[in-house]
Amino acid sequence: MNRINETFKRLRAEGKKAFIPYVTAGDPDIRTSKKIVSALAKAGADIIELGVPFSDPLADGPTIQKAIQRSLDAGCSVRKVFDMVRELRRRASVPFVFMTYYNIVFNYGIERFIREAKICGADGIIVPDLPMEESKGLMDIADREDFCLIMLTAPTTPAERFRKIAGRSRGFVYYVSLTGVTGVREKLSDKLKGDIKKLKKMTAKPVCVGFGISNPAQARDVADVSDGVIVGSAIIRLIEKNPDDKSAMVEKVEVFAGAVAKAVHG
Amino acid sequence: MRKTRRVPDTKGYFGDFGGRYIPETLMPAIRELTAAYRKTGSSPSFRKRLEYYLKEYAGRPTPLYFAEKLTKKLGGAKIYLKREDLLHTGAHKINNTIAQALLALEMGKKRLIAETGAGQHGVATATVAALFGLKCDVYMGTKDVERQSLNVFRMKLLGSRVIPVSSGSCTLKDAMNEAIRDWVTNVRDTHYVIGSVAGPHPYPMMVRDFQCVIGREARGQVLKKEGRLPTHLVACVGGGSNALGLFHPFYNDEKVSFIGVEAAGLGLKTGRHAAALLKGRVGILHGSKSFMLEDEDGQVSLAHSISAGLDYPGVGPEHAFYQKTGRAEYAAVNDREALEGVKLLSRTEGIIPALETAHAVYYLKKLAKKTRKSDIIVVCLSGRGDKDIDIMKEHM
């Protein structure tokens, strides 16, 4: 069984929700990035989302755009991300999910990407610019490798379409909390909790919520009604703000992630 | 006509190219747009309104001008210029923006957004926004804001906001990323007016259809003047909208050859160019699968061209399809040659072309040698050169 499914099975048994932090792999450099990922695991992450950098990230706001730029400037590549995961996998049991744009996968070769990702110890992939209609090729290969293609749904997704996407999604269903790009938001929509409750009734699969969630209180709120909370830009801000002191950077990430994990786990 | 209807298919594919690679948030809007285009786009009342504005406001039909002096100078085929530069706002872009604005009104959208490189599409969008009372924000790379300052001022004068984009290469591709991000955020009340035959389906098809007025007119005009079809059609290709507008109505006229001219920038061997079809690989950029410039890891490369409108690492999927099937050939003209093209047309015919257009003009020099006097070339004079005067001054 895929590690992602195992994780949700365990969390359900424990009556807990998943804390899913996102960082861009290789930000600010591969070495520090590995330490950051280990720190996230230590802080209580249930699944870790790793961005594989792409030069034109059209679903991302400024914070993640800059993270991707730092990573690319430091020489990150698909192969280096795979190596990084392979090394992390030796010590970590937490599921790793890649988040990347379709051109990166297409260019590497869909089959080759999924196979190598699986071998190095990753468990799933999220591709924000690959809607259901274009996903069959990648889905077939991922299914064959027991690798989860996690599909995204949005506030603009009609109910019938949500059911279809949820049916095809593997591991969990990613619900984008807002119409917009990634990035910290002061306040989440008043409608969000109600919307998630409705969506939960339409699928038996775990529904995890991302985009805009930036502090423990918001995370707690969303965790109440969903199966997991994805936090990205708020963590990346700590990387951005501490460029010169790498150990302080890692420590701040760990402390913040620990606080969010605690809020989510209750 | 049967043959032309085949592409794209219902999923927006031109053979292997095209499709819809966009965030889920946008899918309902894209489906709404597709449905609105299918329903409204062909309705008699919409066609009538569109024709009215194209004629009374934009200045259609544009002349098909026999460039006698240029023909003599180059010593080959008879050269006709399809004078899109004479349209209101100075380029073919207005054909598409009037149509998309009318469609946006039908869909009840209150706001337009656009990306622009040279500023021509931005100006054309700002113009229709003013005309139809819509709000308008135009995204433009900071590098282009600088080199096309006249157009920036025009857009502001027309009441639009120009939002400078300073990510990536600070040019058209980054402006398009930012416009897509805006659209994801404001999708419920905003229509994204894409200016080229790029982006997710239905844009490549829709923009092509709206630009086909160029080729339909040219076909009728050349038949009237010459009693036969041209042998060659020539147009510059960045995203490729003026080229498809000219080419597509001749698609089934198999004896008419199509030549698209890409920007060779500092030279095809230097790596600093914008020749996606000639030098690129297949990939996914801005919502569709086509040829693009990228490195071995799939990171999009920076394009380079003296002309901001061609400075784009991608190209419309229908051009990729034409190249693959051999329906069109593609060539490239570099920065220096394009400047020569400007001079050539200015001095022989008294017409100062835009730098984009000058790529096609210069190519005529190469093509004329290979043609007979009995051949007929129609070149799309896609835009006028006023906006480029500062760059020309700097380089000449």
XYZ file of N, CA, C and O in Angstrom, chain A residues 111-215:
420
model
N 6.831 8.527 -18.130
C 7.053 7.210 -17.547
C 8.348 7.179 -16.732
O 8.388 6.677 -15.610
N 9.381 7.779 -17.323
C 10.682 7.810 -16.660
C 10.586 8.612 -15.355
O 11.138 8.220 -14.324
N 9.861 9.710 -15.387
C 9.723 10.555 -14.200
C 9.062 9.768 -13.075
O 9.570 9.719 -11.947
N 7.933 9.153 -13.376
C 7.181 8.442 -12.334
C 7.997 7.251 -11.802
O 8.074 7.031 -10.591
N 8.608 6.508 -12.720
C 9.377 5.340 -12.275
C 10.525 5.742 -11.375
O 10.726 5.186 -10.298
N 11.286 6.735 -11.798
C 12.436 7.163 -10.996
C 11.991 7.805 -9.684
O 12.626 7.621 -8.650
N 10.901 8.564 -9.735
C 10.383 9.189 -8.513
C 10.026 8.109 -7.498
O 10.317 8.217 -6.305
N 9.399 7.070 -8.006
C 8.985 5.949 -7.148
C 10.218 5.261 -6.557
O 10.285 5.009 -5.349
N 11.191 4.972 -7.400
C 12.393 4.274 -6.939
C 13.130 5.080 -5.874
O 13.602 4.539 -4.882
N 13.177 6.386 -6.038
C 13.927 7.184 -5.062
C 13.134 7.388 -3.770
O 13.668 7.915 -2.803
N 11.882 6.961 -3.755
C 11.150 6.966 -2.489
C 10.053 8.004 -2.365
O 9.539 8.242 -1.275
N 9.666 8.607 -3.495
C 8.530 9.536 -3.446
C 7.242 8.724 -3.599
O 7.262 7.578 -4.047
N 6.127 9.339 -3.218
C 4.876 8.585 -3.140
C 3.746 9.124 -4.003
O 2.769 8.438 -4.253
N 3.863 10.375 -4.391
C 2.776 10.950 -5.174
C 3.191 12.227 -5.857
O 4.320 12.710 -5.682
N 2.267 12.764 -6.646
C 2.566 13.985 -7.394
C 1.307 14.833 -7.571
O 0.200 14.293 -7.729
N 1.510 16.144 -7.494
C 0.446 17.115 -7.744
C 0.914 17.981 -8.905
O 2.039 18.494 -8.891
N 0.075 18.136 -9.918
C 0.447 18.929 -11.093
C -0.632 19.988 -11.321
O -1.671 19.710 -11.897
N -0.389 21.208 -10.843
C -1.468 22.205 -10.844
C -1.940 22.656 -12.225
O -3.026 23.187 -12.341
N -1.131 22.420 -13.257
C -1.610 22.827 -14.585
C -2.041 21.631 -15.436
O -2.087 21.714 -16.655
N -2.374 20.538 -14.743
C -2.858 19.357 -15.470
C -4.287 19.045 -15.022
O -4.502 18.307 -14.064
N -5.276 19.608 -15.696
C -6.663 19.337 -15.297
C -7.072 17.920 -15.708
O -6.366 17.258 -16.474
N -8.185 17.487 -15.165
C -8.694 16.129 -15.389
C -8.641 15.716 -16.865
O -8.228 14.610 -17.188
N -9.035 16.608 -17.735
C -9.149 16.283 -19.166
C -7.816 15.881 -19.793
O -7.788 15.191 -20.804
N -6.710 16.365 -19.235
C -5.401 16.075 -19.827
C -4.624 15.037 -19.021
O -3.469 14.764 -19.310
N -5.253 14.462 -17.995
C -4.477 13.702 -17.010
C -4.375 12.204 -17.286
O -3.669 11.494 -16.586
N -5.065 11.716 -18.306
C -5.165 10.262 -18.464
C -3.796 9.584 -18.604
O -3.520 8.582 -17.944
N -2.946 10.139 -19.458
C -1.636 9.537 -19.697
C -0.840 9.381 -18.415
O -0.327 8.291 -18.107
N -0.763 10.462 -17.655
C -0.003 10.433 -16.407
C -0.682 9.522 -15.387
O -0.020 8.765 -14.666
N -2.008 9.567 -15.337
C -2.754 8.751 -14.378
C -2.517 7.259 -14.609
O -2.264 6.508 -13.669
N -2.582 6.825 -15.874
C -2.398 5.406 -16.185
C -1.036 4.907 -15.717
O -0.920 3.843 -15.104
N -0.022 5.707 -15.987
C 1.333 5.300 -15.596
C 1.484 5.322 -14.076
O 2.031 4.397 -13.477
N 0.964 6.370 -13.444
C 1.071 6.485 -11.986
C 0.354 5.310 -11.315
O 0.882 4.707 -10.372
N -0.830 4.974 -11.811
C -1.579 3.854 -11.229
C -0.789 2.552 -11.320
O -0.755 1.770 -10.381
N -0.174 2.366 -12.462
C 0.601 1.143 -12.665
C 1.730 1.040 -11.653
O 2.102 -0.037 -11.212
N 2.285 2.172 -11.277
C 3.418 2.188 -10.346
C 2.967 2.364 -8.891
O 3.803 2.566 -8.018
N 1.675 2.344 -8.638
C 1.135 2.631 -7.307
C 1.676 3.966 -6.768
O 2.113 4.084 -5.628
N 1.652 4.938 -7.642
C 2.134 6.279 -7.320
C 0.904 7.179 -7.396
O 0.143 7.114 -8.355
N 0.678 7.999 -6.350
C -0.586 8.745 -6.285
C -0.551 10.018 -7.133
O 0.261 10.912 -6.882
N -1.443 10.117 -8.104
C -1.652 11.402 -8.783
C -2.787 12.100 -8.048
O -3.945 11.689 -8.119
N -2.396 13.144 -7.306
C -3.358 13.863 -6.474
C -3.948 14.999 -7.305
O -3.219 15.835 -7.823
N -5.265 15.016 -7.450
C -5.912 16.003 -8.313
C -6.406 17.196 -7.499
O -6.796 17.055 -6.343
N -6.413 18.326 -8.148
C -6.869 19.551 -7.489
C -8.315 19.876 -7.850
O -8.758 19.630 -8.973
N -9.003 20.443 -6.862
C -10.345 20.990 -7.109
C -10.348 22.412 -6.561
O -9.498 22.766 -5.746
N -11.283 23.213 -7.035
C -11.266 24.633 -6.680
C -12.671 25.111 -6.337
O -13.648 24.415 -6.620
N -12.775 26.311 -5.747
C -14.105 26.837 -5.417
C -14.988 27.000 -6.658
O -16.204 27.037 -6.547
N -14.362 27.097 -7.828
C -15.143 27.268 -9.058
C -15.567 25.923 -9.662
O -16.275 25.898 -10.657
N -15.102 24.818 -9.070
C -15.444 23.497 -9.609
C -16.894 23.153 -9.281
O -17.262 23.097 -8.105
N -17.729 22.905 -10.288
C -19.114 22.527 -10.004
C -19.186 21.156 -9.320
O -18.256 20.345 -9.447
N -20.289 20.896 -8.613
C -20.420 19.674 -7.805
C -20.187 18.403 -8.624
O -19.436 17.510 -8.201
N -20.819 18.326 -9.781
C -20.698 17.109 -10.592
C -19.247 16.852 -10.998
O -18.752 15.728 -10.966
N -18.583 17.939 -11.354
C -17.182 17.846 -11.748
C -16.310 17.462 -10.540
O -15.366 16.679 -10.671
N -16.647 18.002 -9.364
C -15.904 17.646 -8.158
C -15.970 16.137 -7.932
O -14.969 15.493 -7.632
N -17.155 15.581 -8.096
C -17.310 14.129 -7.906
C -16.404 13.348 -8.850
O -15.749 12.396 -8.450
N -16.370 13.782 -10.097
C -15.534 13.092 -11.091
C -14.056 13.191 -10.740
O -13.325 12.208 -10.781
N -13.628 14.409 -10.397
C -12.210 14.609 -10.082
C -11.843 13.820 -8.830
O -10.818 13.134 -8.789
N -12.708 13.893 -7.823
C -12.438 13.170 -6.572
C -12.341 11.669 -6.858
O -11.489 10.977 -6.312
N -13.198 11.206 -7.753
C -13.171 9.786 -8.118
C -11.841 9.382 -8.730
O -11.356 8.272 -8.518
N -11.251 10.282 -9.487
C -9.988 9.954 -10.160
C -8.768 10.230 -9.296
O -7.698 9.698 -9.552
N -8.905 11.099 -8.316
C -7.754 11.483 -7.502
C -7.284 10.300 -6.660
O -8.073 9.478 -6.226
N -5.985 10.242 -6.449
C -5.421 9.160 -5.635
C -4.796 9.752 -4.373
O -4.259 10.854 -4.420
N -4.833 9.008 -3.285
C -4.230 9.473 -2.028
C -5.170 10.397 -1.275
O -5.690 10.055 -0.228
N -5.382 11.578 -1.810
C -6.385 12.483 -1.254
C -6.848 13.442 -2.348
O -6.299 13.424 -3.462
N -7.860 14.234 -2.042
C -8.316 15.265 -2.973
C -7.804 16.601 -2.451
O -7.983 16.925 -1.280
N -7.136 17.339 -3.317
C -6.587 18.635 -2.918
C -7.639 19.689 -3.208
O -8.042 19.873 -4.347
N -8.095 20.381 -2.169
C -9.052 21.465 -2.380
C -8.349 22.810 -2.242
O -7.786 23.124 -1.188
N -8.375 23.586 -3.308
C -7.775 24.914 -3.313
C -8.768 25.856 -2.631
O -9.891 26.026 -3.094
N -8.355 26.456 -1.512
C -9.302 27.172 -0.649
C -9.867 28.453 -1.258
O -10.822 29.010 -0.755
N -9.242 28.947 -2.306
C -9.643 30.258 -2.814
C -9.448 30.319 -4.321
O -8.738 29.509 -4.905
N -10.080 31.289 -4.968
C -9.765 31.530 -6.374
C -8.564 32.457 -6.377
O -8.664 33.635 -6.057
N -7.418 31.891 -6.717
C -6.209 32.701 -6.702
C -4.976 31.833 -6.699
O -5.060 30.620 -6.854
N -3.836 32.476 -6.527
C -2.572 31.755 -6.520
C -2.150 31.465 -5.082
O -2.792 31.935 -4.135
N -1.074 30.696 -4.921
C -0.580 30.386 -3.590
C -0.085 31.657 -2.905
O 0.282 32.624 -3.563
N -0.085 31.640 -1.579
C 0.418 32.803 -0.850
C -0.359 33.016 0.435
O -1.510 32.605 0.558
N 0.313 33.640 1.373
C -0.266 33.904 2.686
C -1.464 34.851 2.569
O -1.419 35.827 1.841
N -2.556 34.533 3.264
C -3.704 35.438 3.320
C -4.013 35.750 4.783
O -3.938 34.871 5.637
N -4.376 36.999 5.029
C -4.728 37.407 6.393
C -5.919 36.614 6.911
O -5.964 36.166 8.042
N -6.895 36.474 6.038
C -8.157 35.891 6.471
C -8.617 34.884 5.424
O -8.430 35.096 4.234
N -9.202 33.802 5.874
C -9.764 32.845 4.921
C -11.227 33.199 4.684
O -11.854 33.882 5.485
N -11.762 32.721 3.580
C -13.146 33.025 3.234
C -14.113 32.495 4.303
O -13.924 31.421 4.857
N -15.156 33.280 4.569
C -16.163 32.857 5.546
C -16.892 31.602 5.085
O -17.407 30.834 5.883
N -16.939 31.458 3.764
C -17.668 30.329 3.202
C -16.875 29.025 3.254
O -17.428 27.949 3.052
N -15.560 29.132 3.495
C -14.679 27.981 3.303
C -15.132 26.731 4.066
O -15.258 25.650 3.497
N -15.408 26.910 5.376
C -15.730 25.725 6.176
C -17.004 25.054 5.683
O -17.084 23.825 5.588
N -17.987 25.862 5.346
C -19.242 25.319 4.824
C -19.019 24.565 3.525
O -19.567 23.480 3.313
N -18.185 25.163 2.656
C -17.885 24.518 1.367
C -17.218 23.159 1.574
O -17.573 22.180 0.916
N -16.250 23.127 2.478
C -15.533 21.864 2.703
C -16.494 20.792 3.234
O -16.453 19.635 2.808
N -17.361 21.200 4.132
C -18.332 20.224 4.679
C -19.169 19.607 3.565
O -19.428 18.400 3.563
N -19.578 20.457 2.615
C -20.368 19.941 1.483
C -19.554 18.962 0.645
O -20.045 17.903 0.249
N -18.295 19.343 0.387
C -17.441 18.498 -0.455
C -17.180 17.155 0.209
O -17.151 16.116 -0.443
N -16.996 17.191 1.516
C -16.724 15.956 2.269
C -17.842 14.931 2.077
O -17.604 13.732 2.107
N -19.061 15.443 1.880
C -20.192 14.519 1.692
C -20.187 13.874 0.315
O -20.875 12.901 0.076
N -19.421 14.467 -0.596
C -19.438 13.963 -1.976
C -18.353 12.935 -2.265
O -18.311 12.374 -3.350
N -17.445 12.730 -1.337
C -16.378 11.756 -1.577
C -15.976 11.074 -0.277
O -16.033 11.666 0.803
N -15.568 9.811 -0.433
C -15.073 9.076 0.735
C -13.579 9.308 0.915
O -13.004 8.979 1.950
N -12.946 9.878 -0.114
C -11.494 10.089 -0.029
C -11.176 11.269 0.886
O -11.992 12.175 1.031
N -9.988 11.257 1.477
C -9.607 12.403 2.307
C -9.574 13.691 1.475
O -9.138 13.665 0.333
N -10.067 14.778 2.060
C -10.014 16.082 1.397
C -9.053 16.966 2.189
O -9.266 17.222 3.376
N -7.965 17.395 1.534
C -7.006 18.272 2.196
C -7.058 19.645 1.541
O -7.287 19.768 0.345
N -6.833 20.665 2.371
C -7.075 22.026 1.909
C -5.783 22.839 1.926
O -5.045 22.827 2.917
N -5.532 23.521 0.824
C -4.328 24.350 0.743
C -4.616 25.684 0.092
O -5.746 25.958 -0.311
N -3.611 26.520 0.001
C -3.612 27.884 -0.545
C -4.105 28.862 0.526
O -5.241 28.785 0.978
N -3.222 29.731 0.941
C -3.608 30.827 1.818
C -3.536 30.555 3.309
O -3.584 31.483 4.110
N -3.420 29.286 3.708
C -3.443 28.976 5.144
C -2.073 29.277 5.738
O -1.074 28.727 5.306
N -2.046 30.173 6.731
C -0.739 30.703 7.094
C -0.409 30.743 8.581
O 0.671 31.185 8.955
N -1.319 30.306 9.450
C -0.952 30.283 10.869
C -1.681 29.142 11.591
O -2.620 28.558 11.045
